[in-house]
Amino acid sequence: MKLPNHWQSFIKIFQKKFNSEIVSDSIRVFQDEEAIKERFTTHQFETYLPYYIPVADDSGGQVAVISRNDEDKKVYLSSYGTLEEKYFKILDRDLLHWMQRKFPFDNEDKQENELTAEQQASFESENKHLLEQIGQFPSLLNFWNQTYSIENLCLPENFPVVDQLLAFQDGYAFNTVASKSLIGEKEGDFKESWLVIASNYFADPFFIDFNDSEENFPVYFAFHGTGKWKPIKVADSIDIFQNILRSIFELRYDKNGLLSLLTELSISGNEFWDEVYQNVLEMPEMAEDEQNEMISESDWQEAEVYITDIGPNKMKIVSLLKAKYRLSGAEALQMSKEARILYHKGPKKWIHSSVQELENLGAQVAIVIL
């Protein structure tokens, strides 16, 4: 059974936040493929809901399900007694947001706050405006085109899907559950000019200020849930921040190497980097062969290469798409107009030739580690 990628991302974060599969007193979250398969088989999902999988239940007959199609990230409410799609109710827009709301098993909040057609159009318009704004700054797009997800050190693990950038601001600039803006001008308020570019597994944001564009966007961090936002500058520019993340990622299993790097960065006294340093101190030490084994295993992680801008050699890219997907010329041309085109999927160690091939033609690419 292939589980959707967004479930894989969710369960990694869930297991860091919770020590038990039982949350909110009675909600049981299924934490692995075996637990999901057991419910899938026992309750005959193959017969009644073959395109959905159970992810949690309330120990009272109600079950939360998600689509096996990665394009649909919504969480739906059903019951083991009536597994029919026509009776679904939407619990939340995605698993992570559902977790932030403490796994409610009723859709009252969703019904009260469901977007009207007018609100949805307004949201899409705002998102389009935001994408036009960031399109003026290649350094921002470059940051998202090559991301480094670093676990357990308080560093970025979650990055936005660029064409859904506004949705990534939920919980910071606005709150969809309460249907209100969180932007203000008082000290400790989230400012209108701020943009969240990543978050760690505690949902603490990393953000830039559009007013700092001439300085190539210094990067700030703030601890979530303190009642007010207290920006901590973590890098003098977004390019510097990306280079730091790259260096840390390359040393992610080398405790002594990480401690040396953080010392060289001369960032002692910075509340954020001191926290990272303490997290590194708590890492277990690994022998060199253990480090190499961990790196080798990570090389086999699934990764995807997306074309985000086809560049100047349009017809050559169209030819590549035509051959890769066995399309007609017209179909390949139509695909080339998409904002984000999946070009390759496979082990991370084998994606470099695809990236090089596309970049040699002037295309811009984004790499997503699954």
Short mmCIF file of C-alpha atoms in Angstrom, two decimals:
data_model
loop_
_atom_site.label_atom_id
_atom_site.label_comp_id
_atom_site.label_asym_id
_atom_site.label_seq_id
_atom_site.Cartn_x
_atom_site.Cartn_y
_atom_site.Cartn_z
CA MET A 1 0.00 0.00 0.00
CA LYS A 2 1.49 3.33 -1.07
CA LEU A 3 0.76 6.03 1.48
CA PRO A 4 0.48 9.64 0.27
CA ASN A 5 3.53 11.86 0.66
CA HIS A 6 1.67 14.43 2.76
CA TRP A 7 0.78 11.66 5.26
CA GLN A 8 4.48 10.73 5.46
CA SER A 9 5.35 14.36 6.27
CA PHE A 10 2.56 14.59 8.83
CA ILE A 11 3.44 11.40 10.71
CA LYS A 12 7.10 12.41 11.08
CA ILE A 13 6.03 15.63 12.80
CA PHE A 14 3.31 13.87 14.83
CA GLN A 15 5.80 11.37 16.25
CA LYS A 16 8.09 14.18 17.38
CA LYS A 17 5.27 15.99 19.15
CA PHE A 18 3.44 13.03 20.72
CA ASN A 19 4.70 10.01 22.65
CA SER A 20 1.41 8.10 22.34
CA GLU A 21 -0.91 7.17 19.51
CA ILE A 22 -3.82 8.31 21.72
CA VAL A 23 -4.28 12.09 21.65
CA SER A 24 -6.99 14.43 22.96
CA ASP A 25 -8.11 11.65 25.37
CA SER A 26 -9.75 9.38 22.80
CA ILE A 27 -8.36 10.02 19.30
CA ARG A 28 -6.19 7.17 18.01
CA VAL A 29 -3.78 8.18 15.24
CA PHE A 30 -2.50 5.30 13.10
CA GLN A 31 1.26 5.68 12.98
CA ASP A 32 2.44 3.20 10.38
CA GLU A 33 1.40 1.28 7.29
CA GLU A 34 0.63 -1.86 9.30
CA ALA A 35 -1.92 -0.06 11.51
CA ILE A 36 -3.55 1.57 8.48
CA LYS A 37 -3.64 -1.73 6.56
CA GLU A 38 -5.28 -3.48 9.52
CA ARG A 39 -8.22 -0.99 9.55
CA PHE A 40 -8.32 -0.88 5.76
CA THR A 41 -8.76 -4.67 5.63
CA THR A 42 -10.95 -5.14 8.72
CA HIS A 43 -13.47 -2.50 7.64
CA GLN A 44 -13.41 -3.48 3.94
CA PHE A 45 -12.17 -0.19 2.53
CA GLU A 46 -11.20 -2.07 -0.64
CA THR A 47 -14.92 -2.69 -1.25
CA TYR A 48 -16.46 0.56 -0.03
CA LEU A 49 -13.73 3.26 -0.21
CA PRO A 50 -10.85 1.87 -2.28
CA TYR A 51 -9.42 5.32 -3.05
CA TYR A 52 -9.18 6.41 0.61
CA ILE A 53 -7.27 5.28 3.68
CA PRO A 54 -8.08 5.58 7.41
CA VAL A 55 -5.66 7.74 9.42
CA ALA A 56 -7.36 8.05 12.82
CA ASP A 57 -10.54 7.17 14.70
CA ASP A 58 -12.34 8.36 17.83
CA SER A 59 -12.84 4.92 19.44
CA GLY A 60 -16.57 5.45 18.91
CA GLY A 61 -17.10 4.42 15.30
CA GLN A 62 -16.06 7.63 13.58
CA VAL A 63 -13.00 7.55 11.33
CA ALA A 64 -10.87 10.22 9.68
CA VAL A 65 -9.84 9.35 6.14
CA ILE A 66 -7.68 10.89 3.44
CA SER A 67 -7.48 10.33 -0.29
CA ARG A 68 -4.76 8.10 -1.70
CA ASN A 69 -4.33 10.80 -4.35
CA ASP A 70 -1.57 13.19 -3.20
CA GLU A 71 -3.31 16.10 -4.91
CA ASP A 72 -6.20 15.96 -2.40
CA LYS A 73 -4.86 16.73 1.08
CA LYS A 74 -8.20 17.22 2.86
CA VAL A 75 -9.14 15.23 5.98
CA TYR A 76 -12.64 13.74 5.73
CA LEU A 77 -14.98 12.47 8.45
CA SER A 78 -16.75 9.15 7.89
CA SER A 79 -17.88 6.25 10.07
CA TYR A 80 -17.00 2.57 9.98
CA GLY A 81 -20.71 1.81 9.62
CA THR A 82 -21.27 3.92 6.49
CA LEU A 83 -18.14 4.06 4.41
CA GLU A 84 -19.59 6.03 1.51
CA GLU A 85 -18.02 9.06 -0.12
CA LYS A 86 -21.38 10.84 -0.48
CA TYR A 87 -21.67 11.06 3.32
CA PHE A 88 -18.22 12.62 3.83
CA LYS A 89 -17.83 15.79 5.86
CA ILE A 90 -14.65 17.85 5.66
CA LEU A 91 -12.74 17.91 8.94
CA ASP A 92 -9.86 20.08 7.76
CA ARG A 93 -7.88 21.23 4.76
CA ASP A 94 -4.87 19.00 5.63
CA LEU A 95 -3.45 16.74 8.32
CA LEU A 96 -0.97 19.24 9.78
CA HIS A 97 -3.64 21.90 10.21
CA TRP A 98 -5.93 19.30 11.78
CA MET A 99 -3.16 18.45 14.24
CA GLN A 100 -2.70 22.13 15.11
CA ARG A 101 -6.42 22.21 15.98
CA LYS A 102 -5.95 19.17 18.27
CA PHE A 103 -7.71 16.64 16.05
CA PRO A 104 -11.38 17.67 16.38
CA PHE A 105 -13.79 14.97 15.18
CA ASP A 106 -16.61 17.32 14.26
CA ASN A 107 -16.77 19.79 11.43
CA GLU A 108 -18.55 22.59 13.28
CA ASP A 109 -15.55 24.89 13.06
CA LYS A 110 -15.15 24.06 9.39
CA GLN A 111 -18.80 24.75 8.64
CA GLU A 112 -18.69 28.07 10.45
CA ASN A 113 -15.51 29.11 8.68
CA GLU A 114 -15.97 27.53 5.26
CA LEU A 115 -14.96 30.01 2.57
CA THR A 116 -17.70 31.45 0.42
CA ALA A 117 -17.11 31.67 -3.32
CA GLU A 118 -16.35 35.38 -2.85
CA GLN A 119 -13.85 34.70 -0.07
CA GLN A 120 -12.19 31.95 -2.11
CA ALA A 121 -11.85 34.31 -5.07
CA SER A 122 -10.36 36.96 -2.78
CA PHE A 123 -7.88 34.42 -1.35
CA GLU A 124 -6.79 33.34 -4.82
CA SER A 125 -6.40 36.98 -5.86
CA GLU A 126 -4.21 37.70 -2.82
CA ASN A 127 -2.12 34.62 -3.53
CA LYS A 128 -1.64 35.71 -7.15
CA HIS A 129 -0.55 39.17 -6.00
CA LEU A 130 1.94 37.62 -3.56
CA LEU A 131 3.40 35.40 -6.29
CA GLU A 132 3.83 38.44 -8.53
CA GLN A 133 5.58 40.23 -5.67
CA ILE A 134 8.08 37.44 -4.95
CA GLY A 135 8.65 36.96 -8.68
CA GLN A 136 10.64 40.21 -8.59
CA PHE A 137 13.24 38.65 -6.26
CA PRO A 138 15.21 35.70 -7.71
CA SER A 139 16.95 35.07 -4.37
CA LEU A 140 13.62 34.13 -2.77
CA LEU A 141 12.78 31.72 -5.58
CA ASN A 142 16.29 30.25 -5.45
CA PHE A 143 15.87 29.58 -1.73
CA TRP A 144 12.79 27.44 -2.35
CA ASN A 145 14.25 25.78 -5.44
CA GLN A 146 16.96 24.11 -3.34
CA THR A 147 15.82 23.42 0.20
CA TYR A 148 17.55 21.58 3.03
CA SER A 149 15.26 19.87 5.52
CA ILE A 150 17.22 19.31 8.74
CA GLU A 151 15.58 17.31 11.51
CA ASN A 152 15.82 17.66 15.31
CA LEU A 153 17.98 20.81 15.45
CA CYS A 154 15.28 23.55 15.46
CA LEU A 155 16.19 24.29 11.83
CA PRO A 156 13.83 24.45 8.81
CA GLU A 157 11.95 21.26 8.00
CA ASN A 158 8.84 22.60 6.27
CA PHE A 159 8.80 24.74 3.14
CA PRO A 160 5.90 26.17 1.14
CA VAL A 161 4.70 24.96 -2.21
CA VAL A 162 5.47 28.21 -3.97
CA ASP A 163 2.25 28.48 -5.96
CA GLN A 164 0.35 28.07 -2.66
CA LEU A 165 2.53 30.51 -0.74
CA LEU A 166 -0.32 32.42 0.89
CA ALA A 167 -1.66 29.24 2.52
CA PHE A 168 1.74 28.80 4.23
CA GLN A 169 1.15 32.11 6.06
CA ASP A 170 -1.85 30.61 7.91
CA GLY A 171 -1.28 30.76 11.67
CA TYR A 172 1.11 33.68 11.30
CA ALA A 173 -0.41 36.46 9.15
CA PHE A 174 -3.97 35.19 9.49
CA ASN A 175 -6.05 32.44 11.08
CA THR A 176 -8.48 30.58 8.83
CA VAL A 177 -10.17 28.79 11.74
CA ALA A 178 -11.14 32.10 13.39
CA SER A 179 -11.42 33.87 10.01
CA LYS A 180 -9.33 36.82 11.08
CA SER A 181 -6.13 38.67 10.25
CA LEU A 182 -3.29 38.45 12.77
CA ILE A 183 -1.40 41.44 11.33
CA GLY A 184 -0.86 44.51 13.49
CA GLU A 185 1.46 47.44 14.09
CA LYS A 186 2.01 47.03 17.85
CA GLU A 187 5.20 45.58 19.26
CA GLY A 188 4.91 41.79 19.14
CA ASP A 189 2.36 41.79 16.30
CA PHE A 190 3.01 39.99 13.02
CA LYS A 191 3.84 42.73 10.51
CA GLU A 192 2.23 43.14 7.10
CA SER A 193 5.63 43.23 5.38
CA TRP A 194 6.76 39.88 6.83
CA LEU A 195 6.71 36.65 4.83
CA VAL A 196 7.20 33.18 6.34
CA ILE A 197 9.64 31.25 4.14
CA ALA A 198 9.99 28.06 6.21
CA SER A 199 9.18 26.57 9.60
CA ASN A 200 10.63 23.94 11.91
CA TYR A 201 8.75 20.99 13.39
CA PHE A 202 7.47 23.16 16.26
CA ALA A 203 5.88 25.49 13.64
CA ASP A 204 8.33 28.22 14.66
CA PRO A 205 8.64 30.48 11.58
CA PHE A 206 11.64 31.69 9.60
CA PHE A 207 10.68 34.89 7.80
CA ILE A 208 11.88 37.85 5.80
CA ASP A 209 10.74 41.48 5.65
CA PHE A 210 9.90 42.87 2.21
CA ASN A 211 11.22 46.23 3.45
CA ASP A 212 14.70 44.65 3.55
CA SER A 213 14.86 43.82 -0.15
CA GLU A 214 17.85 46.11 -0.79
CA GLU A 215 19.81 44.10 1.80
CA ASN A 216 18.86 40.84 0.03
CA PHE A 217 16.48 39.86 2.81
CA PRO A 218 18.04 39.18 6.20
CA VAL A 219 16.33 36.13 7.71
CA TYR A 220 14.56 36.22 11.06
CA PHE A 221 13.25 33.56 13.42
CA ALA A 222 10.66 33.70 16.20
CA PHE A 223 9.42 31.21 18.76
CA HIS A 224 5.77 30.29 18.21
CA GLY A 225 3.20 30.30 21.01
CA THR A 226 4.77 32.94 23.29
CA GLY A 227 1.91 35.43 22.84
CA LYS A 228 3.95 37.87 20.79
CA TRP A 229 6.47 37.74 17.99
CA LYS A 230 10.06 38.56 18.94
CA PRO A 231 12.21 38.51 15.76
CA ILE A 232 15.69 37.07 16.12
CA LYS A 233 18.02 37.79 13.19
CA VAL A 234 19.61 34.48 12.11
CA ALA A 235 21.39 35.48 8.88
CA ASP A 236 22.37 38.71 7.14
CA SER A 237 20.74 37.64 3.87
CA ILE A 238 18.67 34.80 2.48
CA ASP A 239 21.64 33.63 0.35
CA ILE A 240 23.84 33.44 3.46
CA PHE A 241 21.11 31.53 5.30
CA GLN A 242 20.82 29.04 2.45
CA ASN A 243 24.60 28.51 2.44
CA ILE A 244 24.59 27.92 6.21
CA LEU A 245 21.79 25.38 5.84
CA ARG A 246 23.68 23.64 3.04
CA SER A 247 26.82 23.37 5.20
CA ILE A 248 24.85 22.04 8.18
CA PHE A 249 23.01 19.55 5.96
CA GLU A 250 26.29 18.20 4.61
CA LEU A 251 27.55 17.69 8.19
CA ARG A 252 24.21 16.56 9.65
CA TYR A 253 25.59 13.27 11.05
CA ASP A 254 28.98 14.67 12.13
CA LYS A 255 28.58 16.05 15.66
CA ASN A 256 32.12 17.44 15.97
CA GLY A 257 31.98 18.92 12.49
CA LEU A 258 28.71 20.70 13.31
CA LEU A 259 30.09 22.09 16.58
CA SER A 260 33.16 23.41 14.74
CA LEU A 261 31.01 24.96 12.01
CA LEU A 262 28.71 26.70 14.48
CA THR A 263 31.74 28.01 16.40
CA GLU A 264 33.30 29.34 13.18
CA LEU A 265 30.09 31.20 12.35
CA SER A 266 30.70 33.35 15.47
CA ILE A 267 27.02 33.29 16.39
CA SER A 268 27.40 32.77 20.15
CA GLY A 269 24.95 34.92 22.07
CA ASN A 270 22.26 34.60 19.41
CA GLU A 271 19.27 32.97 21.13
CA PHE A 272 18.34 30.91 18.08
CA TRP A 273 21.81 29.65 17.20
CA ASP A 274 22.53 28.91 20.87
CA GLU A 275 19.48 26.63 20.80
CA VAL A 276 20.81 24.88 17.67
CA TYR A 277 24.22 24.51 19.35
CA GLN A 278 22.61 22.90 22.42
CA ASN A 279 20.68 20.50 20.19
CA VAL A 280 23.91 19.47 18.47
CA LEU A 281 25.55 18.86 21.86
CA GLU A 282 22.78 16.36 22.61
CA MET A 283 23.38 14.44 19.38
CA PRO A 284 24.94 10.97 19.70
CA GLU A 285 28.47 10.70 18.33
CA MET A 286 28.87 8.47 15.29
CA ALA A 287 31.94 6.74 13.96
CA GLU A 288 32.91 7.69 10.41
CA ASP A 289 31.58 4.43 8.97
CA GLU A 290 28.22 5.03 10.73
CA GLN A 291 28.07 8.54 9.26
CA ASN A 292 28.80 7.19 5.79
CA GLU A 293 26.10 4.55 6.22
CA MET A 294 23.53 7.19 7.24
CA ILE A 295 24.48 9.38 4.27
CA SER A 296 24.28 6.40 1.95
CA GLU A 297 20.78 5.59 3.25
CA SER A 298 19.67 9.18 2.76
CA ASP A 299 20.93 9.06 -0.84
CA TRP A 300 18.19 6.49 -1.48
CA GLN A 301 15.46 8.83 -0.28
CA GLU A 302 12.83 9.50 -2.92
CA ALA A 303 13.14 12.91 -4.56
CA GLU A 304 11.30 14.84 -7.25
CA VAL A 305 12.66 17.34 -9.76
CA TYR A 306 10.25 20.03 -10.94
CA ILE A 307 10.69 22.52 -13.77
CA THR A 308 9.60 25.90 -12.37
CA ASP A 309 10.66 28.01 -15.38
CA ILE A 310 11.39 26.48 -18.78
CA GLY A 311 13.83 29.29 -19.67
CA PRO A 312 14.97 30.45 -23.12
CA ASN A 313 15.14 27.05 -24.88
CA LYS A 314 11.42 26.40 -24.89
CA MET A 315 11.27 23.95 -27.79
CA LYS A 316 14.11 21.83 -26.42
CA ILE A 317 12.26 21.50 -23.12
CA VAL A 318 9.10 20.63 -25.05
CA SER A 319 11.06 17.91 -26.88
CA LEU A 320 12.29 16.49 -23.57
CA LEU A 321 8.73 16.40 -22.20
CA LYS A 322 7.46 14.82 -25.40
CA ALA A 323 10.01 12.01 -25.20
CA LYS A 324 9.72 11.50 -21.42
CA TYR A 325 5.94 11.31 -21.26
CA ARG A 326 5.39 9.95 -24.81
CA LEU A 327 3.18 12.92 -25.67
CA SER A 328 2.15 14.45 -28.93
CA GLY A 329 3.78 17.76 -29.82
CA ALA A 330 0.62 19.64 -28.86
CA GLU A 331 0.35 17.82 -25.53
CA ALA A 332 3.98 18.49 -24.66
CA LEU A 333 3.57 22.15 -25.58
CA GLN A 334 0.54 22.39 -23.30
CA MET A 335 2.43 20.73 -20.44
CA SER A 336 5.29 23.21 -20.86
CA LYS A 337 2.89 26.02 -19.92
CA GLU A 338 2.26 24.61 -16.44
CA ALA A 339 3.76 26.60 -13.56
CA ARG A 340 5.36 23.51 -12.02
CA ILE A 341 6.19 20.42 -14.11
CA LEU A 342 7.26 17.12 -12.57
CA TYR A 343 10.27 16.00 -14.64
CA HIS A 344 11.87 13.22 -12.62
CA LYS A 345 11.12 11.10 -9.56
CA GLY A 346 13.50 8.60 -8.01
CA PRO A 347 16.32 8.13 -5.49
CA LYS A 348 18.03 11.38 -4.56
CA LYS A 349 21.43 10.10 -5.69
CA TRP A 350 20.14 9.74 -9.28
CA ILE A 351 18.50 13.14 -9.78
CA HIS A 352 21.64 15.14 -10.52
CA SER A 353 21.82 14.24 -14.20
CA SER A 354 18.23 15.44 -14.72
CA VAL A 355 18.96 18.68 -12.87
CA GLN A 356 22.12 19.25 -14.91
CA GLU A 357 20.33 18.49 -18.19
CA LEU A 358 17.61 21.05 -17.46
CA GLU A 359 19.93 23.74 -16.09
CA ASN A 360 22.21 23.42 -19.13
CA LEU A 361 19.16 24.41 -21.20
CA GLY A 362 18.54 27.44 -18.99
CA ALA A 363 15.55 26.01 -17.12
CA GLN A 364 15.02 26.65 -13.44
CA VAL A 365 14.33 23.62 -11.27
CA ALA A 366 13.12 22.79 -7.77
CA ILE A 367 14.13 19.66 -5.89
CA VAL A 368 11.74 18.13 -3.35
CA ILE A 369 12.98 15.43 -0.97
CA LEU A 370 10.08 13.12 -0.08
#
